[in-house]
Tab-separated table of C-alpha atoms (C1' of nucleotides) in Angstrom:
chain	number	residue	atom	x	y	z
A	1	MET	CA	-50.564	-38.038	32.950
A	2	PRO	CA	-51.958	-35.691	30.356
A	3	PRO	CA	-55.667	-34.881	30.020
A	4	ALA	CA	-57.758	-37.715	28.590
A	5	LEU	CA	-58.390	-38.054	24.879
A	6	ASP	CA	-61.278	-36.010	23.547
A	7	ILE	CA	-63.245	-38.966	22.245
A	8	HIS	CA	-66.432	-37.129	21.363
A	9	GLY	CA	-64.522	-34.349	19.694
A	10	LYS	CA	-62.858	-36.914	17.471
A	11	VAL	CA	-66.057	-38.813	16.754
A	12	ASN	CA	-67.725	-35.573	15.696
A	13	ALA	CA	-64.760	-34.633	13.530
A	14	LEU	CA	-64.966	-38.021	11.797
A	15	ARG	CA	-68.715	-37.598	11.214
A	16	ILE	CA	-68.236	-34.147	9.731
A	17	PHE	CA	-65.396	-35.374	7.529
A	18	PHE	CA	-67.533	-38.222	6.224
A	19	ARG	CA	-70.470	-35.902	5.571
A	20	LYS	CA	-68.190	-33.645	3.540
A	21	THR	CA	-66.078	-36.153	1.637
A	22	GLY	CA	-68.205	-39.318	1.433
A	23	ARG	CA	-65.491	-41.531	2.926
A	24	PRO	CA	-63.489	-41.916	6.130
A	25	PRO	CA	-60.158	-40.064	6.311
A	26	THR	CA	-56.759	-41.631	5.809
A	27	PHE	CA	-54.338	-41.632	8.756
A	28	ARG	CA	-52.664	-38.534	7.377
A	29	GLU	CA	-55.974	-36.766	6.906
A	30	ALA	CA	-56.941	-37.780	10.445
A	31	MET	CA	-53.718	-36.155	11.610
A	32	GLU	CA	-54.988	-32.817	10.323
A	33	LEU	CA	-58.511	-33.484	11.551
A	34	PHE	CA	-57.363	-34.162	15.106
A	35	GLY	CA	-54.658	-31.497	15.110
A	36	TYR	CA	-51.847	-34.027	15.468
A	37	LYS	CA	-48.348	-33.817	14.048
A	38	SER	CA	-47.655	-37.530	14.001
A	39	ILE	CA	-49.019	-40.681	12.426
A	40	ALA	CA	-48.391	-42.590	15.626
A	41	SER	CA	-50.665	-40.278	17.625
A	42	VAL	CA	-53.440	-41.027	15.155
A	43	GLN	CA	-52.747	-44.737	15.544
A	44	PHE	CA	-53.066	-44.424	19.300
A	45	ALA	CA	-56.320	-42.449	19.132
A	46	LEU	CA	-57.883	-44.704	16.494
A	47	LYS	CA	-57.017	-47.757	18.523
A	48	ARG	CA	-58.951	-46.193	21.395
A	49	LEU	CA	-61.938	-45.370	19.163
A	50	GLU	CA	-61.919	-48.926	17.864
A	51	LYS	CA	-61.894	-50.262	21.415
A	52	LEU	CA	-64.927	-48.064	22.191
A	53	GLY	CA	-66.782	-49.414	19.189
A	54	TYR	CA	-66.774	-46.384	16.903
A	55	LEU	CA	-64.352	-47.825	14.353
A	56	GLN	CA	-63.684	-51.250	12.946
A	57	LYS	CA	-60.617	-52.969	11.589
A	58	GLY	CA	-60.923	-53.654	7.906
A	59	ALA	CA	-58.800	-55.014	5.097
A	60	SER	CA	-55.411	-53.268	4.877
A	61	GLY	CA	-56.103	-51.377	8.068
A	62	ARG	CA	-57.832	-48.375	6.588
A	63	ILE	CA	-60.167	-46.377	8.802
A	64	ALA	CA	-63.697	-47.816	8.780
A	65	PHE	CA	-66.758	-46.722	10.733
A	66	THR	CA	-69.143	-48.784	12.775
A	67	ASN	CA	-72.748	-47.708	12.972
A	68	ARG	CA	-72.033	-45.907	16.203
A	69	ILE	CA	-70.607	-43.253	13.945
A	70	SER	CA	-72.902	-43.614	10.982
A	71	GLY	CA	-75.896	-42.022	12.567
A	72	ASP	CA	-77.910	-44.189	14.928
A	73	ILE	CA	-80.059	-42.959	17.821
A	74	ARG	CA	-80.425	-44.610	21.179
A	75	LEU	CA	-83.686	-46.511	21.456
A	76	LEU	CA	-85.056	-46.598	24.991
A	77	GLY	CA	-88.184	-48.210	26.379
A	78	SER	CA	-91.563	-46.667	27.054
A	79	VAL	CA	-92.108	-43.136	28.322
A	80	SER	CA	-93.295	-44.457	31.664
A	81	ALA	CA	-90.005	-46.316	32.073
A	82	GLY	CA	-88.165	-43.033	31.682
A	83	PHE	CA	-84.478	-42.639	30.981
A	84	PRO	CA	-81.782	-45.138	31.865
A	85	SER	CA	-79.151	-44.512	34.450
A	86	PRO	CA	-75.670	-43.857	33.008
A	87	ALA	CA	-74.743	-47.455	33.768
A	88	GLU	CA	-77.710	-48.784	31.825
A	89	GLU	CA	-76.821	-46.648	28.812
A	90	GLU	CA	-73.991	-48.967	27.937
A	91	THR	CA	-76.367	-51.663	26.760
A	92	VAL	CA	-78.958	-49.544	24.997
A	93	ASP	CA	-80.098	-50.427	21.459
A	94	LEU	CA	-79.244	-48.142	18.566
A	95	LEU	CA	-81.713	-47.334	15.833
A	96	ASN	CA	-81.027	-46.039	12.349
A	97	LEU	CA	-84.104	-44.058	11.403
A	98	THR	CA	-83.799	-44.603	7.680
A	99	ASP	CA	-83.252	-48.329	8.065
A	100	PHE	CA	-86.106	-48.532	10.547
A	101	LEU	CA	-88.666	-46.648	8.474
A	102	VAL	CA	-87.676	-47.405	4.908
A	103	ARG	CA	-87.693	-50.804	3.235
A	104	ARG	CA	-86.826	-49.866	-0.326
A	105	ARG	CA	-85.180	-46.487	-0.473
A	106	GLU	CA	-85.338	-46.354	-4.262
A	107	ALA	CA	-89.131	-46.679	-4.082
A	108	THR	CA	-89.697	-44.404	-1.095
A	109	TYR	CA	-90.702	-40.756	-0.990
A	110	ILE	CA	-91.624	-38.219	1.650
A	111	LEU	CA	-94.738	-36.112	1.164
A	112	LYS	CA	-96.235	-33.430	3.389
A	113	VAL	CA	-99.866	-33.627	4.506
A	114	ASP	CA	-101.835	-30.512	3.593
A	115	GLY	CA	-105.359	-31.476	4.674
A	116	ASP	CA	-107.124	-32.772	7.768
A	117	SER	CA	-108.970	-35.720	6.274
A	118	MET	CA	-106.954	-38.196	8.340
A	119	ILE	CA	-107.029	-36.356	11.652
A	120	ASP	CA	-108.774	-39.208	13.501
A	121	ALA	CA	-105.891	-41.440	12.480
A	122	LEU	CA	-103.620	-38.955	14.265
A	123	ILE	CA	-102.319	-37.544	11.005
A	124	GLY	CA	-102.527	-33.779	10.704
A	125	PRO	CA	-101.576	-30.963	8.340
A	126	GLY	CA	-97.832	-30.504	8.125
A	127	ASP	CA	-97.079	-34.114	9.014
A	128	LEU	CA	-94.661	-35.949	6.727
A	129	LEU	CA	-95.612	-39.254	5.186
A	130	ILE	CA	-93.089	-41.886	4.243
A	131	VAL	CA	-94.647	-43.448	1.163
A	132	GLU	CA	-93.528	-46.583	-0.616
A	133	ARG	CA	-94.426	-46.918	-4.252
A	134	GLY	CA	-94.820	-49.986	-6.386
A	135	ARG	CA	-96.639	-52.218	-3.896
A	136	THR	CA	-100.269	-53.328	-3.823
A	137	PRO	CA	-102.162	-52.007	-0.800
A	138	LYS	CA	-104.067	-54.286	1.519
A	139	ASN	CA	-107.330	-53.512	3.269
A	140	GLY	CA	-106.772	-50.978	5.989
A	141	ASP	CA	-103.541	-49.586	4.551
A	142	ILE	CA	-103.237	-45.834	4.345
A	143	VAL	CA	-102.471	-44.823	0.789
A	144	VAL	CA	-101.643	-41.803	-1.252
A	145	ALA	CA	-103.788	-42.055	-4.355
A	146	ALA	CA	-105.089	-40.052	-7.284
A	147	VAL	CA	-108.862	-40.286	-7.489
A	148	ASP	CA	-110.193	-39.019	-10.775
A	149	GLY	CA	-106.992	-37.006	-10.997
A	150	ASP	CA	-106.964	-35.562	-7.447
A	151	TRP	CA	-104.240	-36.702	-5.095
A	152	THR	CA	-105.289	-37.560	-1.572
A	153	VAL	CA	-104.333	-39.656	1.438
A	154	LYS	CA	-106.946	-42.055	2.779
A	155	TYR	CA	-107.570	-45.526	4.169
A	156	PHE	CA	-107.728	-48.107	1.395
A	157	GLU	CA	-110.757	-50.393	1.510
A	158	LYS	CA	-111.458	-53.161	-0.929
A	159	ASN	CA	-114.626	-55.240	-1.115
A	160	GLY	CA	-114.504	-57.792	-3.864
A	161	ARG	CA	-113.870	-55.656	-6.942
A	162	SER	CA	-115.059	-52.481	-5.314
A	163	VAL	CA	-112.552	-50.026	-3.895
A	164	ARG	CA	-113.233	-47.168	-1.474
A	165	LEU	CA	-110.958	-44.536	-0.058
A	166	VAL	CA	-112.020	-43.762	3.470
A	167	PRO	CA	-111.095	-40.619	5.393
A	168	ALA	CA	-110.490	-40.568	9.129
A	169	ASN	CA	-112.504	-37.428	9.716
A	170	LYS	CA	-116.260	-37.191	10.055
A	171	LYS	CA	-116.229	-34.026	7.994
A	172	TYR	CA	-115.532	-35.997	4.824
A	173	ASN	CA	-117.223	-38.848	3.001
A	174	PRO	CA	-115.638	-42.016	1.684
A	175	ILE	CA	-114.775	-41.824	-1.986
A	176	GLU	CA	-115.648	-44.368	-4.602
A	177	PRO	CA	-113.602	-43.570	-7.701
A	178	ASN	CA	-115.660	-42.774	-10.749
A	179	GLN	CA	-113.301	-42.751	-13.636
A	180	SER	CA	-109.842	-43.556	-12.449
A	181	LEU	CA	-107.898	-44.552	-9.392
A	182	GLU	CA	-104.139	-44.523	-9.236
A	183	ILE	CA	-102.450	-45.773	-6.130
A	184	GLY	CA	-99.375	-43.588	-5.717
A	185	GLY	CA	-98.040	-45.518	-2.768
A	186	ILE	CA	-98.568	-46.955	0.680
A	187	VAL	CA	-97.957	-44.867	3.799
A	188	ARG	CA	-95.382	-46.742	5.841
A	189	ALA	CA	-94.786	-44.100	8.515
A	190	VAL	CA	-95.731	-40.653	9.701
A	191	ILE	CA	-93.301	-38.084	11.020
A	192	ARG	CA	-94.084	-34.884	12.848
A	193	LYS	CA	-91.297	-32.507	13.658
A	194	TYR	CA	-91.796	-29.735	16.220
A	195	GLY	CA	-90.221	-26.337	16.076
A	196	ALA	CA	-87.924	-24.929	13.376
B	1	MET	CA	-72.913	-52.582	-28.322
B	2	PRO	CA	-73.154	-54.637	-25.161
B	3	PRO	CA	-76.022	-54.300	-22.673
B	4	ALA	CA	-75.934	-51.074	-20.668
B	5	LEU	CA	-74.174	-50.868	-17.314
B	6	ASP	CA	-76.224	-52.062	-14.390
B	7	ILE	CA	-76.111	-48.786	-12.483
B	8	HIS	CA	-78.577	-49.650	-9.741
B	9	GLY	CA	-76.970	-53.036	-9.221
B	10	LYS	CA	-73.679	-51.266	-8.627
B	11	VAL	CA	-75.172	-48.592	-6.389
B	12	ASN	CA	-76.772	-51.279	-4.253
B	13	ALA	CA	-73.532	-53.232	-4.101
B	14	LEU	CA	-71.722	-50.105	-2.917
B	15	ARG	CA	-74.363	-49.450	-0.245
B	16	ILE	CA	-74.151	-53.015	1.024
B	17	PHE	CA	-70.370	-52.871	1.076
B	18	PHE	CA	-70.449	-49.656	3.074
B	19	ARG	CA	-72.988	-51.062	5.520
B	20	LYS	CA	-70.752	-54.051	6.079
B	21	THR	CA	-67.306	-52.466	6.159
B	22	GLY	CA	-67.882	-48.851	7.219
B	23	ARG	CA	-66.015	-47.406	4.237
B	24	PRO	CA	-66.183	-47.335	0.447
B	25	PRO	CA	-64.272	-50.060	-1.439
B	26	THR	CA	-60.931	-49.585	-3.142
B	27	PHE	CA	-60.771	-50.027	-6.932
B	28	ARG	CA	-59.588	-53.580	-6.487
B	29	GLU	CA	-62.345	-54.347	-4.011
B	30	ALA	CA	-64.848	-52.787	-6.416
B	31	MET	CA	-63.526	-55.192	-9.040
B	32	GLU	CA	-64.722	-58.096	-6.941
B	33	LEU	CA	-67.931	-56.321	-5.973
B	34	PHE	CA	-68.894	-55.705	-9.582
B	35	GLY	CA	-67.601	-59.037	-10.877
B	36	TYR	CA	-64.935	-57.436	-13.056
B	37	LYS	CA	-61.509	-58.761	-13.911
B	38	SER	CA	-59.878	-55.423	-14.648
B	39	ILE	CA	-59.126	-52.163	-12.905
B	40	ALA	CA	-59.946	-50.259	-16.051
B	41	SER	CA	-63.498	-51.637	-16.103
B	42	VAL	CA	-63.957	-50.322	-12.586
B	43	GLN	CA	-62.589	-46.947	-13.686
B	44	PHE	CA	-65.093	-46.849	-16.489
B	45	ALA	CA	-68.041	-47.776	-14.273
B	46	LEU	CA	-67.069	-45.408	-11.467
B	47	LYS	CA	-66.701	-42.581	-13.917
B	48	ARG	CA	-70.268	-43.249	-14.988
B	49	LEU	CA	-71.499	-43.355	-11.363
B	50	GLU	CA	-69.730	-40.090	-10.677
B	51	LYS	CA	-71.349	-38.519	-13.703
B	52	LEU	CA	-74.743	-39.650	-12.378
B	53	GLY	CA	-74.054	-38.084	-8.998
B	54	TYR	CA	-73.595	-41.182	-6.838
B	55	LEU	CA	-69.863	-40.737	-6.309
B	56	GLN	CA	-67.545	-37.797	-5.909
B	57	LYS	CA	-63.919	-37.190	-6.705
B	58	GLY	CA	-61.852	-36.844	-3.603
B	59	ALA	CA	-58.235	-36.503	-2.622
B	60	SER	CA	-55.938	-38.915	-4.498
B	61	GLY	CA	-58.884	-40.310	-6.409
B	62	ARG	CA	-60.217	-42.756	-3.891
B	63	ILE	CA	-63.867	-43.781	-4.081
B	64	ALA	CA	-66.146	-41.420	-2.153
B	65	PHE	CA	-69.919	-41.384	-1.866
B	66	THR	CA	-72.298	-38.550	-2.359
B	67	ASN	CA	-75.457	-38.479	-0.282
B	68	ARG	CA	-77.319	-40.127	-3.120
B	69	ILE	CA	-75.695	-43.271	-1.835
B	70	SER	CA	-75.505	-42.502	1.847
B	71	GLY	CA	-79.123	-42.995	2.657
B	72	ASP	CA	-81.303	-40.013	1.907
B	73	ILE	CA	-84.968	-40.129	0.921
B	74	ARG	CA	-86.571	-38.093	-1.794
B	75	LEU	CA	-88.531	-35.209	-0.364
B	76	LEU	CA	-91.522	-34.300	-2.513
B	77	GLY	CA	-94.114	-31.595	-2.038
B	78	SER	CA	-97.559	-31.816	-0.526
B	79	VAL	CA	-99.853	-34.820	-0.890
B	80	SER	CA	-102.194	-32.826	-3.103
B	81	ALA	CA	-99.333	-32.144	-5.497
B	82	GLY	CA	-98.811	-35.885	-5.859
B	83	PHE	CA	-95.762	-37.563	-7.326
B	84	PRO	CA	-93.393	-36.060	-9.847
B	85	SER	CA	-93.070	-37.251	-13.382
B	86	PRO	CA	-89.838	-39.144	-14.097
B	87	ALA	CA	-88.395	-35.965	-15.622
B	88	GLU	CA	-89.127	-33.963	-12.492
B	89	GLU	CA	-87.455	-36.567	-10.310
B	90	GLU	CA	-84.035	-35.414	-11.439
B	91	THR	CA	-84.284	-32.217	-9.389
B	92	VAL	CA	-85.965	-33.552	-6.265
B	93	ASP	CA	-84.524	-32.729	-2.812
B	94	LEU	CA	-83.022	-35.465	-0.692
B	95	LEU	CA	-83.620	-35.705	3.029
B	96	ASN	CA	-81.585	-37.521	5.636
B	97	LEU	CA	-84.043	-38.457	8.367
B	98	THR	CA	-81.529	-38.445	11.186
B	99	ASP	CA	-80.087	-35.083	10.163
B	100	PHE	CA	-83.571	-33.688	9.724
B	101	LEU	CA	-84.976	-34.806	13.073
B	102	VAL	CA	-81.961	-34.815	15.353
B	103	ARG	CA	-79.894	-31.813	16.377
B	104	ARG	CA	-77.554	-33.358	18.881
B	105	ARG	CA	-77.335	-37.068	18.429
B	106	GLU	CA	-75.378	-37.565	21.638
B	107	ALA	CA	-78.233	-35.972	23.594
B	108	THR	CA	-81.121	-37.598	21.717
B	109	TYR	CA	-83.147	-40.668	22.600
B	110	ILE	CA	-86.171	-42.451	21.223
B	111	LEU	CA	-88.952	-43.434	23.627
B	112	LYS	CA	-92.228	-45.200	22.955
B	113	VAL	CA	-95.542	-43.687	24.040
B	114	ASP	CA	-97.538	-46.037	26.229
B	115	GLY	CA	-100.490	-43.839	27.221
B	116	ASP	CA	-103.141	-41.708	25.539
B	117	SER	CA	-102.732	-38.490	27.496
B	118	MET	CA	-101.538	-36.636	24.379
B	119	ILE	CA	-104.047	-37.994	21.916
B	120	ASP	CA	-105.459	-34.538	21.055
B	121	ALA	CA	-101.962	-33.514	20.040
B	122	LEU	CA	-102.091	-36.409	17.571
B	123	ILE	CA	-99.721	-38.514	19.662
B	124	GLY	CA	-100.982	-41.995	20.421
B	125	PRO	CA	-99.869	-45.201	22.152
B	126	GLY	CA	-97.067	-46.900	20.254
B	127	ASP	CA	-95.798	-43.682	18.721
B	128	LEU	CA	-92.074	-43.022	19.029
B	129	LEU	CA	-90.823	-39.772	20.475
B	130	ILE	CA	-87.505	-38.250	19.539
B	131	VAL	CA	-86.419	-36.595	22.775
B	132	GLU	CA	-83.526	-34.228	23.262
B	133	ARG	CA	-82.059	-34.002	26.731
B	134	GLY	CA	-80.141	-31.227	28.374
B	135	ARG	CA	-82.184	-28.271	27.100
B	136	THR	CA	-84.586	-26.016	28.971
B	137	PRO	CA	-88.152	-26.280	27.702
B	138	LYS	CA	-90.119	-23.257	26.623
B	139	ASN	CA	-93.820	-22.702	27.112
B	140	GLY	CA	-95.780	-24.980	24.817
B	141	ASP	CA	-93.002	-27.520	24.343
B	142	ILE	CA	-93.930	-31.132	24.756
B	143	VAL	CA	-91.682	-32.728	27.343
B	144	VAL	CA	-90.918	-36.055	28.861
B	145	ALA	CA	-90.734	-35.427	32.592
B	146	ALA	CA	-90.749	-37.185	35.955
B	147	VAL	CA	-93.435	-35.717	38.223
B	148	ASP	CA	-93.009	-36.798	41.787
B	149	GLY	CA	-91.140	-39.791	40.408
B	150	ASP	CA	-93.574	-40.776	37.614
B	151	TRP	CA	-92.448	-40.357	34.041
B	152	THR	CA	-94.927	-38.834	31.639
B	153	VAL	CA	-95.198	-36.869	28.417
B	154	LYS	CA	-97.113	-33.594	28.514
B	155	TYR	CA	-97.209	-29.986	27.367
B	156	PHE	CA	-94.902	-27.801	29.445
B	157	GLU	CA	-96.502	-24.648	30.817
B	158	LYS	CA	-94.748	-22.063	32.923
B	159	ASN	CA	-96.360	-19.099	34.670
B	160	GLY	CA	-93.899	-17.027	36.574
B	161	ARG	CA	-92.393	-19.565	38.971
B	162	SER	CA	-95.258	-21.977	38.639
B	163	VAL	CA	-94.956	-24.967	36.320
B	164	ARG	CA	-97.781	-27.127	35.004
B	165	LEU	CA	-97.739	-30.218	32.869
B	166	VAL	CA	-100.780	-30.204	30.635
B	167	PRO	CA	-102.205	-33.284	28.897
B	168	ALA	CA	-103.845	-33.143	25.458
B	169	ASN	CA	-106.745	-35.339	26.466
B	170	LYS	CA	-109.865	-34.261	28.297
B	171	LYS	CA	-109.760	-37.462	30.342
B	172	TYR	CA	-106.787	-36.169	32.312
B	173	ASN	CA	-106.093	-33.116	34.451
B	174	PRO	CA	-103.117	-30.818	34.305
B	175	ILE	CA	-100.450	-31.691	36.849
B	176	GLU	CA	-98.794	-29.285	39.221
B	177	PRO	CA	-95.793	-31.055	40.703
B	178	ASN	CA	-95.899	-31.449	44.439
B	179	GLN	CA	-92.516	-32.548	45.507
B	180	SER	CA	-90.274	-32.849	42.486
B	181	LEU	CA	-90.175	-32.245	38.777
B	182	GLU	CA	-87.429	-33.529	36.555
B	183	ILE	CA	-87.468	-32.594	32.896
B	184	GLY	CA	-86.084	-35.600	31.062
B	185	GLY	CA	-86.093	-33.946	27.684
B	186	ILE	CA	-87.955	-32.056	25.008
B	187	VAL	CA	-89.924	-33.891	22.330
B	188	ARG	CA	-88.509	-32.779	18.992
B	189	ALA	CA	-90.435	-35.158	16.748
B	190	VAL	CA	-92.983	-37.950	16.694
B	191	ILE	CA	-92.743	-41.006	14.519
B	192	ARG	CA	-95.437	-43.549	13.800
B	193	LYS	CA	-94.579	-46.632	11.835
B	194	TYR	CA	-97.321	-48.795	10.305
B	195	GLY	CA	-97.158	-52.527	9.893
B	196	ALA	CA	-94.388	-54.894	11.000
C	1	DT	C1'	-38.449	-37.875	44.662
C	2	DC	C1'	-39.167	-41.515	41.589
C	3	DT	C1'	-41.974	-44.454	38.708
C	4	DT	C1'	-45.483	-45.387	35.578
C	5	DG	C1'	-48.421	-44.885	31.873
C	6	DA	C1'	-51.151	-41.918	28.782
C	7	DA	C1'	-50.628	-39.026	25.140
C	8	DT	C1'	-48.010	-37.089	22.125
C	9	DA	C1'	-43.907	-36.825	18.193
C	10	DG	C1'	-40.698	-38.631	14.316
C	11	DT	C1'	-39.322	-41.831	10.659
C	12	DA	C1'	-38.392	-45.562	7.264
C	13	DC	C1'	-40.355	-48.941	4.570
C	14	DA	C1'	-43.181	-52.569	2.404
C	15	DA	C1'	-47.591	-52.932	0.554
C	16	DA	C1'	-51.499	-51.134	-1.555
C	17	DC	C1'	-53.326	-47.676	-4.116
C	18	DG	C1'	-55.219	-45.075	-8.445
C	19	DT	C1'	-53.740	-43.623	-13.063
C	20	DA	C1'	-52.874	-43.921	-17.712
C	21	DC	C1'	-51.928	-46.346	-21.050
C	22	DT	C1'	-52.936	-50.429	-24.705
C	23	DA	C1'	-56.082	-54.018	-26.301
C	24	DT	C1'	-60.359	-56.828	-27.505
C	25	DT	C1'	-65.172	-57.911	-28.342
C	26	DA	C1'	-69.693	-57.362	-29.953
C	27	DG	C1'	-73.922	-55.139	-31.231
C	28	DG	C1'	-76.177	-51.339	-33.558
C	29	DA	C1'	-76.099	-48.140	-37.259
C	30	DT	C1'	-74.949	-47.076	-41.875
D	1	DA	C1'	-69.682	-55.521	-44.989
D	2	DT	C1'	-67.880	-51.835	-42.449
D	3	DC	C1'	-67.588	-48.532	-38.890
D	4	DC	C1'	-68.269	-46.803	-34.362
D	5	DT	C1'	-68.821	-46.925	-29.603
D	6	DA	C1'	-69.786	-49.023	-25.152
D	7	DA	C1'	-68.115	-52.183	-22.179
D	8	DT	C1'	-64.934	-55.051	-20.993
D	9	DA	C1'	-59.619	-56.812	-20.114
D	10	DG	C1'	-54.427	-56.347	-19.046
D	11	DT	C1'	-50.329	-54.010	-17.226
D	12	DA	C1'	-46.630	-50.992	-15.402
D	13	DC	C1'	-45.582	-47.392	-12.498
D	14	DG	C1'	-45.465	-43.365	-9.455
D	15	DT	C1'	-47.818	-42.048	-5.361
D	16	DT	C1'	-50.005	-42.848	-1.149
D	17	DT	C1'	-50.940	-45.750	2.400
D	18	DG	C1'	-50.653	-48.083	7.150
D	19	DT	C1'	-47.283	-50.361	10.133
D	20	DA	C1'	-43.876	-50.799	13.334
D	21	DC	C1'	-40.550	-49.116	15.317
D	22	DT	C1'	-38.065	-45.334	18.550
D	23	DA	C1'	-38.524	-41.191	21.375
D	24	DT	C1'	-40.295	-37.415	24.614
D	25	DT	C1'	-43.209	-35.087	27.970
D	26	DC	C1'	-45.879	-34.692	31.922
D	27	DA	C1'	-49.234	-35.608	35.574
D	28	DA	C1'	-50.745	-38.861	38.965
D	29	DG	C1'	-49.627	-42.154	42.305
D	30	DA	C1'	-46.537	-44.462	45.447
DNA sequence: TCTTGAATAGTACAAACGTACTATTAGGAT
DNA sequence: ATCCTAATAGTACGTTTGTACTATTCAAGA
């Protein structure tokens, strides 16, 4: 019995191929990818990958990914629950970050925080904001807005007709727009990456 | 002159098709997707999408996505720089969240914070941690670890042979493990999502 | 030592593919 | 009214595709 198939090697090769070409490989391209000399070897390997849930059978049999290949991360429970045992990992949820954080990709932008006016809302300099444009903020939303021409990120507060932009830092005062207020977008998520 | 091509309608249809089937459509499938009756109409439309940067020419002409379709978000500058004008949007960077935040997907997990011991590091209850396993932490890294059997998230501090786990909250004391310390993983990023 | 099964190789062929033509319609510009 | 171009439709064909066979090798287990 020969050594077992290198499943992860093949999954990675498929991911890299897709990143580069924007589509899954054909069987003959997969031959080259996997270092095979024969279509039938590819068939055998792909059947195994399908069984493991990385690929799916589509119309006319062409190679098609499941979302186990297209970039999801395992979503565990709380920190205090720790990590699952290897047996438990089988049933773990998968999470696609973009799908999870973004509702309308065409209306969504990422901006970097460069001040500390929202520090008490646990948003600091360098943090990335996922901002959705084209929606009307509700009370308590965090927004990116231009106040009298200056862009800022603040809590949005509305009282009747009156609008205030409220920082989450005692060092700053709430702002009541004088001449103009343009809501750039609503902050839907914050991301902080550590290290390089 | 008939009404202009519905580019975004087609881009969305391609995204949905890919989500469902794990691969781009063939020309004949794109016919159905776009509501066309002719291969040549698909050729015309796809040529336009390619020109606009949504598709790329691959081997033997089959439909292939660029990363303008495969899920990236527009990365702008700082908050204070605000949003680009429509003209500036043409040259904006795209960012794939998973690629940006995750180095080794097979070793990466998402866990939810359920305490406030790291609040002064701007990490609060409900935040999601992107945790990479199987690496050795350096001084100052934030880790998820089991201390004498209890899982927690803390700063990792090492002094010679001595290891401490340091909270970012005055309410708690640094921990020096008594019997056992297991590093579950290193926190590479924090995510906070607002709303539902 | 023999058997079994996993993992590989080789090949022919029907079906599906994309290409490159021709053709038509209709609205805007002249 | 005429012309031009974008956007659609139709078709034949050469190329590429996946399938379904047969075949071989080798390590583990009996």
